[in-house]
XYZ file of C-alpha atoms in Angstrom:
546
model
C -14.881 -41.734 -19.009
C -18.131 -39.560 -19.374
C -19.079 -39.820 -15.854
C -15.929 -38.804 -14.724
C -15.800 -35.523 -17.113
C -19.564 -34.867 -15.787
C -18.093 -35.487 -12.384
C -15.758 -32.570 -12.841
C -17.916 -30.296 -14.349
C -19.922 -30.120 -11.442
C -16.869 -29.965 -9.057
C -15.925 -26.809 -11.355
C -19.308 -25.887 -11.004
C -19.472 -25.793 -7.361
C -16.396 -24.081 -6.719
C -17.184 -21.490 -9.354
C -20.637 -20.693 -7.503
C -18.984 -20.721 -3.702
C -16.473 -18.250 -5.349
C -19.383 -16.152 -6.947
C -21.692 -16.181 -3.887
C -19.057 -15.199 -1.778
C -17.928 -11.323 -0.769
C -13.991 -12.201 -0.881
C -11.907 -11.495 -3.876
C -8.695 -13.220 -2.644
C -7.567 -15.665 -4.666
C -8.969 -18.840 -4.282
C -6.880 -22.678 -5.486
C -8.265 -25.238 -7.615
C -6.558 -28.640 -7.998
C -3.671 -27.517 -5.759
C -1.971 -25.309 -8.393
C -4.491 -23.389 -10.322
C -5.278 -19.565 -8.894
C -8.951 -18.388 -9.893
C -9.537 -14.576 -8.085
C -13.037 -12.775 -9.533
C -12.486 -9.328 -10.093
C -13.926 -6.868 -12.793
C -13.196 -7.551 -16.011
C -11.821 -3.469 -16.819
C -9.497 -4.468 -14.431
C -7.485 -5.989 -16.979
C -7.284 -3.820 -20.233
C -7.273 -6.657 -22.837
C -10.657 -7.733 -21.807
C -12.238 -4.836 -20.932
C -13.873 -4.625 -24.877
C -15.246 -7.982 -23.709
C -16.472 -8.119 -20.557
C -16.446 -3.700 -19.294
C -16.701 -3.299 -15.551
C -18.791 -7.145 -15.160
C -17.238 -9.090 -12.769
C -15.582 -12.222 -14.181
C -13.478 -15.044 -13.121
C -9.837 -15.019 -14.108
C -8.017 -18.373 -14.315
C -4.640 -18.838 -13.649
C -1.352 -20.970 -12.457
C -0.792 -20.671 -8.840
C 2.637 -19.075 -8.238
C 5.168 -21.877 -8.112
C 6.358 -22.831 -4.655
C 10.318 -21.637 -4.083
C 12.411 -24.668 -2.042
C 13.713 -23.253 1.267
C 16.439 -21.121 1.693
C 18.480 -24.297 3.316
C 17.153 -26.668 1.047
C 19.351 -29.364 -0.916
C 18.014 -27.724 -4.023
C 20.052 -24.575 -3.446
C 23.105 -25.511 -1.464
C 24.009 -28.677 -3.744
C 25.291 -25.734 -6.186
C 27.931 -24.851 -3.938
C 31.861 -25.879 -5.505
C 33.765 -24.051 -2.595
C 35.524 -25.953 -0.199
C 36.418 -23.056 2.419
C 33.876 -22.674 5.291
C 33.640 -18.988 5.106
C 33.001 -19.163 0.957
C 30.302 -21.773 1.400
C 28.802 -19.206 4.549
C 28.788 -16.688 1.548
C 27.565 -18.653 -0.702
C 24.381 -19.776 1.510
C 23.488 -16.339 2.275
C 23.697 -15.338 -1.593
C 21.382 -18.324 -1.992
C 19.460 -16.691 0.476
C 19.362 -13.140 -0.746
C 18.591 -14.982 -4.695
C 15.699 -17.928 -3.422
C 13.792 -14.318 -1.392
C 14.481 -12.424 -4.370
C 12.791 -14.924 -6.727
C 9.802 -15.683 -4.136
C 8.981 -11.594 -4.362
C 9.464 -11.542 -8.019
C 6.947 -14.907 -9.334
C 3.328 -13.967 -9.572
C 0.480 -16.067 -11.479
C 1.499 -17.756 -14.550
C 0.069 -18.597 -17.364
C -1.782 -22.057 -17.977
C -1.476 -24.663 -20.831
C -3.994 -24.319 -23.852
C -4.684 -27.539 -23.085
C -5.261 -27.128 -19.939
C -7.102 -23.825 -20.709
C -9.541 -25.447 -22.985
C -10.217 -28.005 -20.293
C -11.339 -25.711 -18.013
C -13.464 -24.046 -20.518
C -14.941 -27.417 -21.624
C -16.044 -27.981 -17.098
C -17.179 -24.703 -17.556
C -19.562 -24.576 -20.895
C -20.605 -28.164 -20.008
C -21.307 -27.413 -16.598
C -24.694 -25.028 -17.924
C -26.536 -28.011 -19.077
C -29.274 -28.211 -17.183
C -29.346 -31.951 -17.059
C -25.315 -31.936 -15.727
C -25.810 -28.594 -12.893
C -28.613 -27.438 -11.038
C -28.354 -24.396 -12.676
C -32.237 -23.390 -13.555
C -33.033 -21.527 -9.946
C -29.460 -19.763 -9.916
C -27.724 -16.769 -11.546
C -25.643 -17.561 -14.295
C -22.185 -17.958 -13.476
C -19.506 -14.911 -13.967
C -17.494 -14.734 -17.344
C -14.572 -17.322 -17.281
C -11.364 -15.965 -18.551
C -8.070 -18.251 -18.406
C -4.588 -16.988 -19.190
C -2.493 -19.223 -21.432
C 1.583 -19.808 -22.233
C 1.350 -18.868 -25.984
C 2.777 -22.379 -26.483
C 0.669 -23.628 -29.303
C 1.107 -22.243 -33.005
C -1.677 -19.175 -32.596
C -0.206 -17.747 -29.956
C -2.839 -18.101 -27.689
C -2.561 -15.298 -24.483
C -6.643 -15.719 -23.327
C -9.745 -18.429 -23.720
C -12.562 -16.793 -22.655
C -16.328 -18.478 -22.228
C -19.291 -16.147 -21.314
C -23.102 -17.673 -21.078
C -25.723 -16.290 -23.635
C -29.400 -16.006 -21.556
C -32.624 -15.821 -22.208
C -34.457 -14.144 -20.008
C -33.445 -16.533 -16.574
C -32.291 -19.419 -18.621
C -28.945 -19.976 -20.066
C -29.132 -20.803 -23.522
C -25.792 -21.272 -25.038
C -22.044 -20.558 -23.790
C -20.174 -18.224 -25.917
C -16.051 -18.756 -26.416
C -13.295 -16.069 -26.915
C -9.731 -16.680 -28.385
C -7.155 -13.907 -27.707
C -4.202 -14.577 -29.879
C -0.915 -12.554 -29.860
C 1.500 -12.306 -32.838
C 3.851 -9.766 -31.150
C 4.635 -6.796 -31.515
C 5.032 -4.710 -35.059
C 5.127 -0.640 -35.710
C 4.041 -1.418 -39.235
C 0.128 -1.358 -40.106
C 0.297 -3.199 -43.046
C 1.149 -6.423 -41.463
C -2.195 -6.191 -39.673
C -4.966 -8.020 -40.715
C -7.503 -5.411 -42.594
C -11.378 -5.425 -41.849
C -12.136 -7.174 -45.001
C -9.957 -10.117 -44.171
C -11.754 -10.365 -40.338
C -15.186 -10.249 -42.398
C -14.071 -13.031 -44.665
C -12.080 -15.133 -41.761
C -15.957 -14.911 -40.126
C -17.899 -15.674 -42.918
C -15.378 -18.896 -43.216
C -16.187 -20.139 -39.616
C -19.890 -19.427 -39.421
C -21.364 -19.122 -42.647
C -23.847 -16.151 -41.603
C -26.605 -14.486 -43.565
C -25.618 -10.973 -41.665
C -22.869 -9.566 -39.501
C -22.989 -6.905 -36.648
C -19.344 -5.102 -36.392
C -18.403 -3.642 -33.195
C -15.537 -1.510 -32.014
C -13.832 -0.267 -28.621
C -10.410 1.664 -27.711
C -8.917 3.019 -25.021
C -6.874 6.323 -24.795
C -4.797 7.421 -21.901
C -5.681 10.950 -20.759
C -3.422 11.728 -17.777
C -1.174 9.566 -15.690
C 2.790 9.548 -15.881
C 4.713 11.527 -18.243
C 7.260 11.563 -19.777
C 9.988 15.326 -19.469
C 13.157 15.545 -21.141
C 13.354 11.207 -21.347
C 12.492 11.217 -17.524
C 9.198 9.369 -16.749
C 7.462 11.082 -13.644
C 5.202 8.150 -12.271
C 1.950 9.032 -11.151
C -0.449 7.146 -9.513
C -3.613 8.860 -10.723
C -4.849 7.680 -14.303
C -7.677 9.110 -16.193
C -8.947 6.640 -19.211
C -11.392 6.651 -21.647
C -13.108 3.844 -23.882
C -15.006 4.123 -26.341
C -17.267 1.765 -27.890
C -18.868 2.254 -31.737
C -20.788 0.796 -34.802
C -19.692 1.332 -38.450
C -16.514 0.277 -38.597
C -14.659 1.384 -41.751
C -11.187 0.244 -41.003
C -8.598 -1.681 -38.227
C -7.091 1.042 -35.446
C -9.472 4.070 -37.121
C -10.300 7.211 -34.213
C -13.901 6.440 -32.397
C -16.083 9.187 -34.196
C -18.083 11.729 -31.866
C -21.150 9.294 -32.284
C -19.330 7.004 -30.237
C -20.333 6.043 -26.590
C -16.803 7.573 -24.031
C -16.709 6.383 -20.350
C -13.879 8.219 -18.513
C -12.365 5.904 -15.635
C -11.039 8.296 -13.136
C -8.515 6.852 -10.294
C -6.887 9.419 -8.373
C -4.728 9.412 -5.600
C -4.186 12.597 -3.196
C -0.519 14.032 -2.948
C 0.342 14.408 -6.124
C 2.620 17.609 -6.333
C 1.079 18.716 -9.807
C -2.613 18.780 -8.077
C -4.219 22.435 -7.310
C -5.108 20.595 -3.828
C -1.033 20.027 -2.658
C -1.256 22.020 -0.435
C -4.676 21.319 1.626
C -3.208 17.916 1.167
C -0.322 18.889 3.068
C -2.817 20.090 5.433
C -4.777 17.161 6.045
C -1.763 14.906 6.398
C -0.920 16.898 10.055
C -4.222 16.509 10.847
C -4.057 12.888 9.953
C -1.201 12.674 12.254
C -3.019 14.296 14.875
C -5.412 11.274 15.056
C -2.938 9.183 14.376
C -1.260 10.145 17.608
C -4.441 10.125 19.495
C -5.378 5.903 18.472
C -1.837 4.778 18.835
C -0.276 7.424 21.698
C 2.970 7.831 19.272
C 3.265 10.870 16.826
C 5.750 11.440 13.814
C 5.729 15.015 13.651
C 6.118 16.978 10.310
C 8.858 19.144 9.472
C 7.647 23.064 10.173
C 6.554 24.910 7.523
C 7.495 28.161 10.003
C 10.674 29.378 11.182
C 9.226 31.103 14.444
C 7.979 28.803 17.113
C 4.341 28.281 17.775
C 4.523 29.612 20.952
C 6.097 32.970 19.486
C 3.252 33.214 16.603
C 0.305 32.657 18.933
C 1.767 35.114 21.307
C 2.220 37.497 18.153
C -1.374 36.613 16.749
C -2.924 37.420 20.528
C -1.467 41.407 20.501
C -2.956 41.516 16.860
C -5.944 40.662 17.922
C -5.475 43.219 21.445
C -3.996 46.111 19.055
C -6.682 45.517 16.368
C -9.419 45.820 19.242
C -7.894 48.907 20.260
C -7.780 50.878 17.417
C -11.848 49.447 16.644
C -12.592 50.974 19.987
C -11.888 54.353 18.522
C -13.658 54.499 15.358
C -17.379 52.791 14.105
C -16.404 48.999 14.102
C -18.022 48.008 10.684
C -18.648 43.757 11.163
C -16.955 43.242 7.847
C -13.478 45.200 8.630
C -13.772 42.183 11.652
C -14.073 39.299 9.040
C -10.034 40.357 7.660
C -7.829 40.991 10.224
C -5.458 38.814 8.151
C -5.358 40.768 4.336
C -1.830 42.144 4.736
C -0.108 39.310 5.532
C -1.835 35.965 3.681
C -1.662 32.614 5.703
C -3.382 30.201 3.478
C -2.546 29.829 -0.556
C -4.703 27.055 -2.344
C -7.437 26.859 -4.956
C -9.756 26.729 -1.579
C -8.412 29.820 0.074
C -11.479 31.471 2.079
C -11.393 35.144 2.757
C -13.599 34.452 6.102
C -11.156 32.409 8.561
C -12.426 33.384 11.763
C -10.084 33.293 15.098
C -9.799 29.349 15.264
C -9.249 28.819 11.916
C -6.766 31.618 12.238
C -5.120 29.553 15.030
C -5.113 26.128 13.471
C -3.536 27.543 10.631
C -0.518 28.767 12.651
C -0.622 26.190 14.729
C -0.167 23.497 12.049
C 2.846 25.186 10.440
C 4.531 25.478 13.727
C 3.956 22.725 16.490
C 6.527 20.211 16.937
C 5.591 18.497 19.964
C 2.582 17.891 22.569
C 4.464 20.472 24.474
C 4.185 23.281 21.851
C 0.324 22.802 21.611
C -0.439 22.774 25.816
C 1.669 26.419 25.612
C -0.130 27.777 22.552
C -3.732 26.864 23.702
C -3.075 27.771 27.441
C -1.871 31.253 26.033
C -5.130 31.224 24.175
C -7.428 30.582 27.026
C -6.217 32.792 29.975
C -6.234 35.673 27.196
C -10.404 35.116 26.825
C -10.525 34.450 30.606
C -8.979 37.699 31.349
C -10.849 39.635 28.392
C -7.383 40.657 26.713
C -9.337 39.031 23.309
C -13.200 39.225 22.459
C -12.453 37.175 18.818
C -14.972 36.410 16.613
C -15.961 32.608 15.053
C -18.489 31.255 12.958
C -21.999 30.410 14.514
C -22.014 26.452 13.526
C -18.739 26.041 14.931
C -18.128 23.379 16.823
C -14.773 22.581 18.471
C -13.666 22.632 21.690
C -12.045 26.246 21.830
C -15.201 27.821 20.110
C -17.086 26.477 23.085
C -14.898 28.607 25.771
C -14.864 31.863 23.234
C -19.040 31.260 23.375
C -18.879 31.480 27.147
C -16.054 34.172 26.908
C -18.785 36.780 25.670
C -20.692 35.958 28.582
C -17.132 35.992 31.259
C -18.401 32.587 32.234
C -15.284 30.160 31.029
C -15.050 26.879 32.042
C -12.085 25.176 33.488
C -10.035 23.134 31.394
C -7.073 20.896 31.949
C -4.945 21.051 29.141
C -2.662 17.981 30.140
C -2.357 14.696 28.615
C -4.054 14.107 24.934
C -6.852 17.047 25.959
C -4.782 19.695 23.790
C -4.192 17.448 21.007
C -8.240 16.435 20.895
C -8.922 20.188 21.094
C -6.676 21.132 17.851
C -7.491 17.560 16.215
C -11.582 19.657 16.165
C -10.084 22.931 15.108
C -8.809 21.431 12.051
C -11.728 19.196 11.206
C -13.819 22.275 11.461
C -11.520 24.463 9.591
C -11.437 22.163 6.862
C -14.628 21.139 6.815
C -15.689 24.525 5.695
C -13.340 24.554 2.964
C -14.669 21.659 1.345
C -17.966 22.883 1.705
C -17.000 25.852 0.713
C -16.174 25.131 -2.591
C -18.700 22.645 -3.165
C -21.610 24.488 -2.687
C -19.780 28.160 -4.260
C -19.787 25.750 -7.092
C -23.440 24.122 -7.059
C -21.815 20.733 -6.792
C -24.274 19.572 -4.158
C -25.834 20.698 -1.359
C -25.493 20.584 2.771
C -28.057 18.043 2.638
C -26.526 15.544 0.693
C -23.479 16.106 2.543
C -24.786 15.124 6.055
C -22.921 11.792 6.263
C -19.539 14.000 5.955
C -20.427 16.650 8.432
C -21.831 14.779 10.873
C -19.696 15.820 14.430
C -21.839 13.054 16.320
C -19.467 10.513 15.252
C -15.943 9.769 16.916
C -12.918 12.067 15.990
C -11.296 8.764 14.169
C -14.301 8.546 11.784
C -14.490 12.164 11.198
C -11.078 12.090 9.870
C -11.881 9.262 7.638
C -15.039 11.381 6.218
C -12.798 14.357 5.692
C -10.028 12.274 3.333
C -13.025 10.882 1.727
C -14.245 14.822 0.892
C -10.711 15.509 0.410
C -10.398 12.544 -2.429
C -13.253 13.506 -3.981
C -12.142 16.943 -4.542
C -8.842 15.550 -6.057
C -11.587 13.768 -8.791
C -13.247 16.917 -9.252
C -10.626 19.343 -9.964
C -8.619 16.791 -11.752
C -11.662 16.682 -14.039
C -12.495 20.519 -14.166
C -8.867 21.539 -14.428
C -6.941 19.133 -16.654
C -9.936 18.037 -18.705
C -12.188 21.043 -18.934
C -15.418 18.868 -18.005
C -19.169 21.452 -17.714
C -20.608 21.937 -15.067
C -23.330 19.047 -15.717
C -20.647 16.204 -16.117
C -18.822 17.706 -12.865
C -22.380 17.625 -10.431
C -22.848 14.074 -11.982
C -19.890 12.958 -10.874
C -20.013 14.722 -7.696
C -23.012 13.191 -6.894
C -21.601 9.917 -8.067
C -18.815 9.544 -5.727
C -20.837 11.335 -2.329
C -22.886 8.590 -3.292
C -19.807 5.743 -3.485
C -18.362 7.023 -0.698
C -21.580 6.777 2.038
C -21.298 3.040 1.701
C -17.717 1.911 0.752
C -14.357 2.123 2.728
C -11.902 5.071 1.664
C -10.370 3.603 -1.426
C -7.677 5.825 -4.126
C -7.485 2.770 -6.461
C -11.131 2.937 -6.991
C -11.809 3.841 -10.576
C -14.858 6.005 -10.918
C -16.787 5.639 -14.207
C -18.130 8.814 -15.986
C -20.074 8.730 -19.617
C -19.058 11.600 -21.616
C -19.782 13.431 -25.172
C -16.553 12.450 -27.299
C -16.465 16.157 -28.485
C -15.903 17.246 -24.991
C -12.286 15.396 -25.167
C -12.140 15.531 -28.640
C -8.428 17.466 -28.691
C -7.309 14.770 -26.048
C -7.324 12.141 -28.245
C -8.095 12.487 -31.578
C -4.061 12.953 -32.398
C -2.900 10.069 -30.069
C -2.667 6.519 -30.674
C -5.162 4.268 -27.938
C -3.624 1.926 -25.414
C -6.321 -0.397 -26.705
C -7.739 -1.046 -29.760
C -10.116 -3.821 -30.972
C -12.768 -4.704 -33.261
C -15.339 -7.480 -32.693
C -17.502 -8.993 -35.671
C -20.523 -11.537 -34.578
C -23.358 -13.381 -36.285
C -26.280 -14.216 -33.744
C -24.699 -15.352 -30.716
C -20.965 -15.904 -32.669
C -18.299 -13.398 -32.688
C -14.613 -13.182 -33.784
């Protein structure tokens, strides 16, 4: 019997470490019908005060198998004797059996079962059972359980205790559940957790420790109509000197925010350069897969109409310049009666393509619309109806031809198949490009050398697009941080440097939640009046806790 529970515990052992070494988190089975996925542990807001942002292993019940659709499980429930009934009736058996298969995730396991597991696990870091003296020590085990036995057991948790390489000891968690109650007095009072410990461990000296979580911003709640969001901004705190079950962290307290935004919210200062980068998403979109959903207008006149109209602007502007001392800053503004870009970003220096793209990406509604616009645009620099002005480090496609405009040396260009869409797909990346900076660097977030990697033109249009929604999210952090939470400036370049940083090496990613430690008095009126989403208080002797 002891050889076979050794036997085990290294089986448990082995799959545990092939899950640990490995880069997937997909779920992986065990014993046919037990799920085990690693993931961090903040992930899951019970055990965050346990285990924070540490990866750890979380046990489960594979989702049960549904019978087929035509299966003799399902159509032996069928009374009706009529042929076109029982045709109903199989296709409402249908409808319920894909119904039930979408709706049954991961269950919970057996406490017996549960404690099993934990049993391969702690038993598994004896030295003498696994070869575990050489190798990391394995990820936090966490197993879900039924609440079948008289505790009410929801989580069994084991965690190993090291010593410098070495494992010394395992240490267990119990998360029990008594339901839920709107009255404080039924819940157990710090004195009582003291005493429950002293009862189980008999120690000379205790160490109390507390966490919470409050809920910043996320979905609210108007007139009893939630609006769902699908950004979140958390903190948790963690403190010492407990004085009493569900009290507020104090401002001594350590506060990590846990920012996860996601771009389009209507609320966000950034709507509408969202708006903005979704046509030029679709753009590229058009240009990998050769099919294009176009937006709805934001214009009533054609494109066609409003580039022709922009052009004699531009001719009448010249003229009147022509007759008085042209001053280069009355050139920068052609566009102060009549304002064609409203956002937190707005720039007061669009030159001519920027000019253009914004017009452009109100208006176009086809491939067509974009060949007439941009052949309008070149024959007017080929015939010197336009002598426009751009930026020096610009470098699309049309600011090319205006370069060799100033010189009457144009190139020819085709503008047939995708070549018009790949020449506006650069005037927006450009244009936008500069607002980002733009702001960034107005607002000593970071500089043009850490922003390289987003800048960089060298790259294929389909990457450059990706870099730009990654500039674009991170601007969603920042302003969601500097406008709804008031951050400084100091906890706003942290953070900005934080997520340049994330973003170099990882994949573009708006359920990412990026971590930010903060002064509690900077959030103080956020939560100091609320009640946490989490609360819980953790008293340990040595290496025990309960």
């Amino acid at each position: 019997m002891g050889s076979k529970v050794i036997s085990s515990a290294k089986e448990f052992y082995t799959f545990l470490r092939s899950l640990q070494d490995g880069e997937s988190s997909n779920p992986s089975t065990y014993e046919e019908d037990i799920q085990m996925i690693k993931m961090n542990g903040d992930k899951i807001p019970v055990l965050n005060m346990y285990c924070g942002n540490q990866p750890v292993f979380i046990c489960e019940k594979a989702a049960p198998k549904i019978s087929e659709p035509n299966g003799q499980q399902i159509t032996e429930t069928s009374n009706c004797t009529d042929d076109d009934d029982d045709d109903d009736d199989a296709d409402d058996d249908d409808a319920a059996a894909n119904e039930l298969q979408t709706e049954l995730g991961p269950q919970p396991l057996t406490v017996v079962k549960a404690r099993q597991l934990l049993s391969f696990y702690t038993l598994s870091q004896n030295s003498n059972v696994s070869a575990v003296d050489n190798k990391p020590a394995l990820h936090p085990l966490w197993v879900r359980c039924d609440m079948s036995d008289p505790a009410g057991t929801t989580w069994l948790g084991a965690e190993t205790v090291n010593v410098g390489n070495k494992v010394s000891g395992v240490k267990l968690y119990c998360v029990t559940c008594k339901g839920l109650t709107v009255d404080k007095q039924s819940l157990i009072t710090l004195d009582d957790l003291k005493q429950e410990h002293k009862k189980r461990h008999h120690p000379s000296s205790m160490v109390i420790k507390c966490s919470a979580r409050f809920n910043l911003f996320g979905s609210t709640v108007v007139e009893n109509t939630t609006i769902e969001s699908q950004s979140s901004v958390t903190v948790d705190f963690k403190w010492g000197h407990v004085e009493r079950i569900l009290e507020t962290p104090p401002l001594s307290s350590t506060a990590n925010l846990n920012i996860k935004v996601a771009s389009g919210d209507m609320r966000s200062p950034l709507f509408e350069m969202y708006r903005e980068l979704e046509f030029l998403q679709t753009l590229a979109d058009g240009l990998r897969t050769g099919e294009t959903e176009w937006m709805e207008p934001l214009e009533s006149t054609s494109a066609v109409n409003l580039t022709k109209a922009f052009l004699e602007e531009l001719q009448d502007t010249a003229k009147i310049l022509q007759d008085r001392a042209a001053k280069p800053a009355e050139t920068t503004k052609p566009e102060t009666e009549t304002p064609i870009f409203n956002s937190i970003l707005e720039r007061g220096d669009l030159d001519f393509v920027e000019q253009l793209w914004v017009r452009m990406r109100k208006s176009v509604t086809s491939y067509q619309d974009i060949g007439d616009c941009l052949k309008l645009v070149t024959e007017a620099l080929r015939y010197g109806d336009i002598k426009p002005w751009i930026h020096r480090d610009s470098s699309s496609s049309l600011s090319k031809l205006i370069l060799q405009s100033y010189h009457q040396q144009i190139d020819h260009v085709s503008l047939t198949g995708v070549t018009p869409v790949h020449m506006l797909l650069e005037m927006g990346l450009d244009k936008m490009r500069k607002d980002y900076i733009n702001y960034l660097i107005g607002k000593e977030l970071t500089t043009l050398n850490h922003l390289c990697y987003y800048l960089n033109t060298e790259v294929d249009l389909q990457e450059q697009v990706i870099r730009l929604r990654k500039l674009h999210h991170l601007l969603e952090i920042i302003l969601t941080c500097s406008t709804f939470l008031g951050l400084p400036y100091d906890r706003l370049f942290h953070l900005t440097q934080s997520c340049l940083q994330h973003y170099k090496t990882y994949p573009y990613d708006e359920e990412h939640e990026f971590k930010l430690q903060i002064k509690p008095a900077l959030i103080g009126h956020f939560y100091q009046k609320e009640q946490p989403a989490l609360w819980g208080v953790e008293v340990s002797s040595g290496h025990r806790s309960s």
